[in-house]
XYZ file of C-alpha atoms in Angstrom:
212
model
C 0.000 0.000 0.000
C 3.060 2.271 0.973
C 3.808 2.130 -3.006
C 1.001 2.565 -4.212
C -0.138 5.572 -2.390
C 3.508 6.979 -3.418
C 2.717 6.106 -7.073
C -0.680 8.533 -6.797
C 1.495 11.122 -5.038
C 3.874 11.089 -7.538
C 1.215 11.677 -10.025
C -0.925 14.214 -7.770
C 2.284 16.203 -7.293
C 3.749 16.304 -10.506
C 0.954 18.262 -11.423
C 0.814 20.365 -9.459
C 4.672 21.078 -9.832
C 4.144 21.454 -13.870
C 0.522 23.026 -13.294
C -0.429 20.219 -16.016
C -4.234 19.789 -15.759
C -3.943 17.978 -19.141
C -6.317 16.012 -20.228
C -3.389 13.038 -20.452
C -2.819 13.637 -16.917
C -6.101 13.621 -15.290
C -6.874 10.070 -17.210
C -3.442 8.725 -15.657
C -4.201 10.140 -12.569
C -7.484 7.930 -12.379
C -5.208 4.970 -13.670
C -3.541 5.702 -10.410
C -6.082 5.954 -8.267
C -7.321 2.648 -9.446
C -4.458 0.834 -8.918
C -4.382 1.756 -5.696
C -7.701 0.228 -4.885
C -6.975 -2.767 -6.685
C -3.877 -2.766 -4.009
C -6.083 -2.430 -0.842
C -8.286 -4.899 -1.803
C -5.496 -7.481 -2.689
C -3.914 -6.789 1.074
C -7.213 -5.972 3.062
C -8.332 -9.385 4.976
C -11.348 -10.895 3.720
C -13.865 -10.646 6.773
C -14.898 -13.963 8.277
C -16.924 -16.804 6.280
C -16.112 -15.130 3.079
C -14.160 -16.402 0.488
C -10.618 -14.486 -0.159
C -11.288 -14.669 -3.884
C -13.811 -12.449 -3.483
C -11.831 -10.003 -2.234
C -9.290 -10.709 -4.635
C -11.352 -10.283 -8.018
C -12.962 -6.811 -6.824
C -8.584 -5.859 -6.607
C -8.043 -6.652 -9.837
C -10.737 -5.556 -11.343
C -10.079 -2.449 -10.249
C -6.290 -2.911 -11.534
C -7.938 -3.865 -15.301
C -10.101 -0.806 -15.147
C -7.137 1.026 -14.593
C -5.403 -0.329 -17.881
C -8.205 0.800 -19.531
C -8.014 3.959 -18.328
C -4.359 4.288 -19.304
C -4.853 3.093 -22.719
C -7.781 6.003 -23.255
C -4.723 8.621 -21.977
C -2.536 6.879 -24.441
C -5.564 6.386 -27.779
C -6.634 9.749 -27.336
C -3.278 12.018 -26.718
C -2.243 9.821 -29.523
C -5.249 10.669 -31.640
C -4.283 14.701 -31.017
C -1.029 14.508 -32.071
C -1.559 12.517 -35.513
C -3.339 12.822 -38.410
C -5.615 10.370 -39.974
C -4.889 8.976 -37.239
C -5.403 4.666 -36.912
C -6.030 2.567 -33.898
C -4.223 -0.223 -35.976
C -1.302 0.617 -38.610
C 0.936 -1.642 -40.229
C 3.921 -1.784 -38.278
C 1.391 -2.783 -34.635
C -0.431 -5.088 -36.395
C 3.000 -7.175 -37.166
C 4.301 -6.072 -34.032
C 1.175 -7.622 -32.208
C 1.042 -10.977 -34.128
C 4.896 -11.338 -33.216
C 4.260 -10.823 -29.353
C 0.945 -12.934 -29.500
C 2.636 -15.704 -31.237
C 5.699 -15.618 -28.966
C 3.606 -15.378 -26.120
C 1.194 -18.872 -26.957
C 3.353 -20.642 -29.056
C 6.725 -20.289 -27.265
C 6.656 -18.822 -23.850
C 3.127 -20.930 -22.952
C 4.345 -24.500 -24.010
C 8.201 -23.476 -22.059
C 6.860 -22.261 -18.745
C 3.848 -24.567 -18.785
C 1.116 -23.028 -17.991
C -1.666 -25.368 -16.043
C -4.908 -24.378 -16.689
C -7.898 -25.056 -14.310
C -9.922 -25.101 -17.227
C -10.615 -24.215 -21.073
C -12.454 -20.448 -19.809
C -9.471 -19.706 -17.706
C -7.326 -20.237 -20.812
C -8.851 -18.355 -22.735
C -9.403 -15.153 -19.840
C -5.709 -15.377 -20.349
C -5.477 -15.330 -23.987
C -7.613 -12.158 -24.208
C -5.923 -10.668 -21.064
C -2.765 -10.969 -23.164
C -4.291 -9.627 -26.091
C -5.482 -6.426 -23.961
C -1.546 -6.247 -22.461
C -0.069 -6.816 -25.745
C -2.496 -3.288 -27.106
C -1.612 -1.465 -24.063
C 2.154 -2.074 -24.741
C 2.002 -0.624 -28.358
C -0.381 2.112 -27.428
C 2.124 2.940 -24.689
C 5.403 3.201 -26.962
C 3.787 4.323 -29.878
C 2.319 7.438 -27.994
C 5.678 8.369 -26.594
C 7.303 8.374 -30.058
C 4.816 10.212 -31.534
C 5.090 12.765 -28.657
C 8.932 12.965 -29.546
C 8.429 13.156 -33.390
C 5.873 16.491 -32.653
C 8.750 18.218 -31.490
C 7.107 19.015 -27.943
C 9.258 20.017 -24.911
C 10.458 16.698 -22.986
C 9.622 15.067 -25.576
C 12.760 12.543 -25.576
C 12.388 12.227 -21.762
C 8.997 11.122 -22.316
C 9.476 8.770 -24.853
C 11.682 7.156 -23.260
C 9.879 7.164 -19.763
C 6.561 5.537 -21.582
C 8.844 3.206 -23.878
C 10.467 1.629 -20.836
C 7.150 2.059 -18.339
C 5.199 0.188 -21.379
C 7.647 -2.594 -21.359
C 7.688 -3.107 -17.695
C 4.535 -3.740 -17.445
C 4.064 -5.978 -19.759
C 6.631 -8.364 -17.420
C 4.922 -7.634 -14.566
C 1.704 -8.669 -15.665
C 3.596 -12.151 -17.750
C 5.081 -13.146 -14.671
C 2.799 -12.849 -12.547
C 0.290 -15.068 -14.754
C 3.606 -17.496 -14.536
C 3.371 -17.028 -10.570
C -0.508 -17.608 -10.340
C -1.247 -20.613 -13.024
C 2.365 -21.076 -14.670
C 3.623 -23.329 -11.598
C 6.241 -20.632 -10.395
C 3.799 -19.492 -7.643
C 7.211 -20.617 -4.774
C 9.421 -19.416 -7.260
C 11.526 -16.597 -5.315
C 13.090 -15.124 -8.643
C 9.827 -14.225 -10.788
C 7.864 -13.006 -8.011
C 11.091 -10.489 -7.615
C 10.840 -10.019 -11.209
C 7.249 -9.300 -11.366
C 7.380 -6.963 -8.252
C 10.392 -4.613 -8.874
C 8.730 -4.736 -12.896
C 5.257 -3.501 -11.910
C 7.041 -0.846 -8.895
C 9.117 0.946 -11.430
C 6.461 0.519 -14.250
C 4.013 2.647 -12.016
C 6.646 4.961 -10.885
C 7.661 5.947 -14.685
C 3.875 6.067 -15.534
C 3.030 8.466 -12.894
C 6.610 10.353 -13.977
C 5.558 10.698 -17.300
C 3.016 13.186 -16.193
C 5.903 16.144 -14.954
C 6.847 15.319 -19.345
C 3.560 15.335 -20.678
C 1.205 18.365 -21.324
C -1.765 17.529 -23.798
């Protein structure tokens, strides 16, 4: 909870640092705020005679609405800065297929993934096909930031790049930690833990770069 409430302050005072009441930064800032919701509810103990799971799917449900917010802040400041602008172009589409395919063909079969059942198989599938769009809308808004020419505009590229990629590990390892049998396995949850910390710390950062 500690890092999570930092992770809103960051965002909260980065704003009012820049003065940036941007419509990119008030979506993030919700992103924020969700996460750390999803957070309490993932540490708060479930009161007696209900089931922990229950407690668990309201946290990240929370956390998924808060991807969704931060792929709005990403769609629509991308939207402003290009025109004719495309969800899909060209160079995401192949980039997506190459991730996807990587992801179920490769990476699945290696770590092996055990599946309660088909509908939990294919949650993940479309989970990763929602991670896989957030990555791409994350790094392609930061370059097109850059290639406008605004102010910060390498700093932020680079903040979103690296923030995008981040938590796209985060998010793989911990599906390897909840149904890819490396739940006891000390070095992925590290990995997924220090991934998603400094993925939500650059996210929230990106806001004293961004103005739009």
């Amino acid at each position: 909870m500690v890092a999570a409430t930092a992770f809103v302050a960051i965002g909260f005072i980065a704003m009012k640092i820049t003065g940036n009441a941007s419509y990119y930064a008030n979506i993030m800032l919700i992103g924020l705020v969700l996460g750390w919701v999803g957070d309490l509810f993932m540490h708060i103990p479930h009161p007696p005679g209900n089931p922990r799971m229950s407690v668990v799917y309201i946290g990240a449900s929370s956390f998924l609405i808060g991807h969704i917010f931060y792929v709005w802040a990403f769609v629509k400041s991308t939207a402003s800065l290009v025109n004719d602008y495309r969800f899909f172009t060209i160079p995401e589409i192949i980039a997506f297929v190459a991730i996807f395919v990587t992801f179920s063909l490769i990476l699945e079969p290696v770590f092996k993934f055990k599946y309660k059942n088909s509908f939990m198989k294919i949650t993940l599938h479309l989970y990763s096909v929602f991670l896989i769009i957030m990555l791409l809308k994350c790094c392609k808004f930061g370059i097109s930031y850059y290639l406008s020419g605004a102010q910060n505009g390498l700093y932020a590229m680079l903040i979103l790049s690296v923030g995008g990629v981040l938590f796209f590990i985060s998010d793989f390892t911990l599906g390897l930690r909840l149904i890819g049998g490396a739940k006891g396995n000390k070095t992925v949850k590290t990995v997924s833990l220090y991934s998603y910390f400094f993925a939500q710390l650059l996210l929230a950062t990106s806001i004293l770069f961004v103005n739009i």
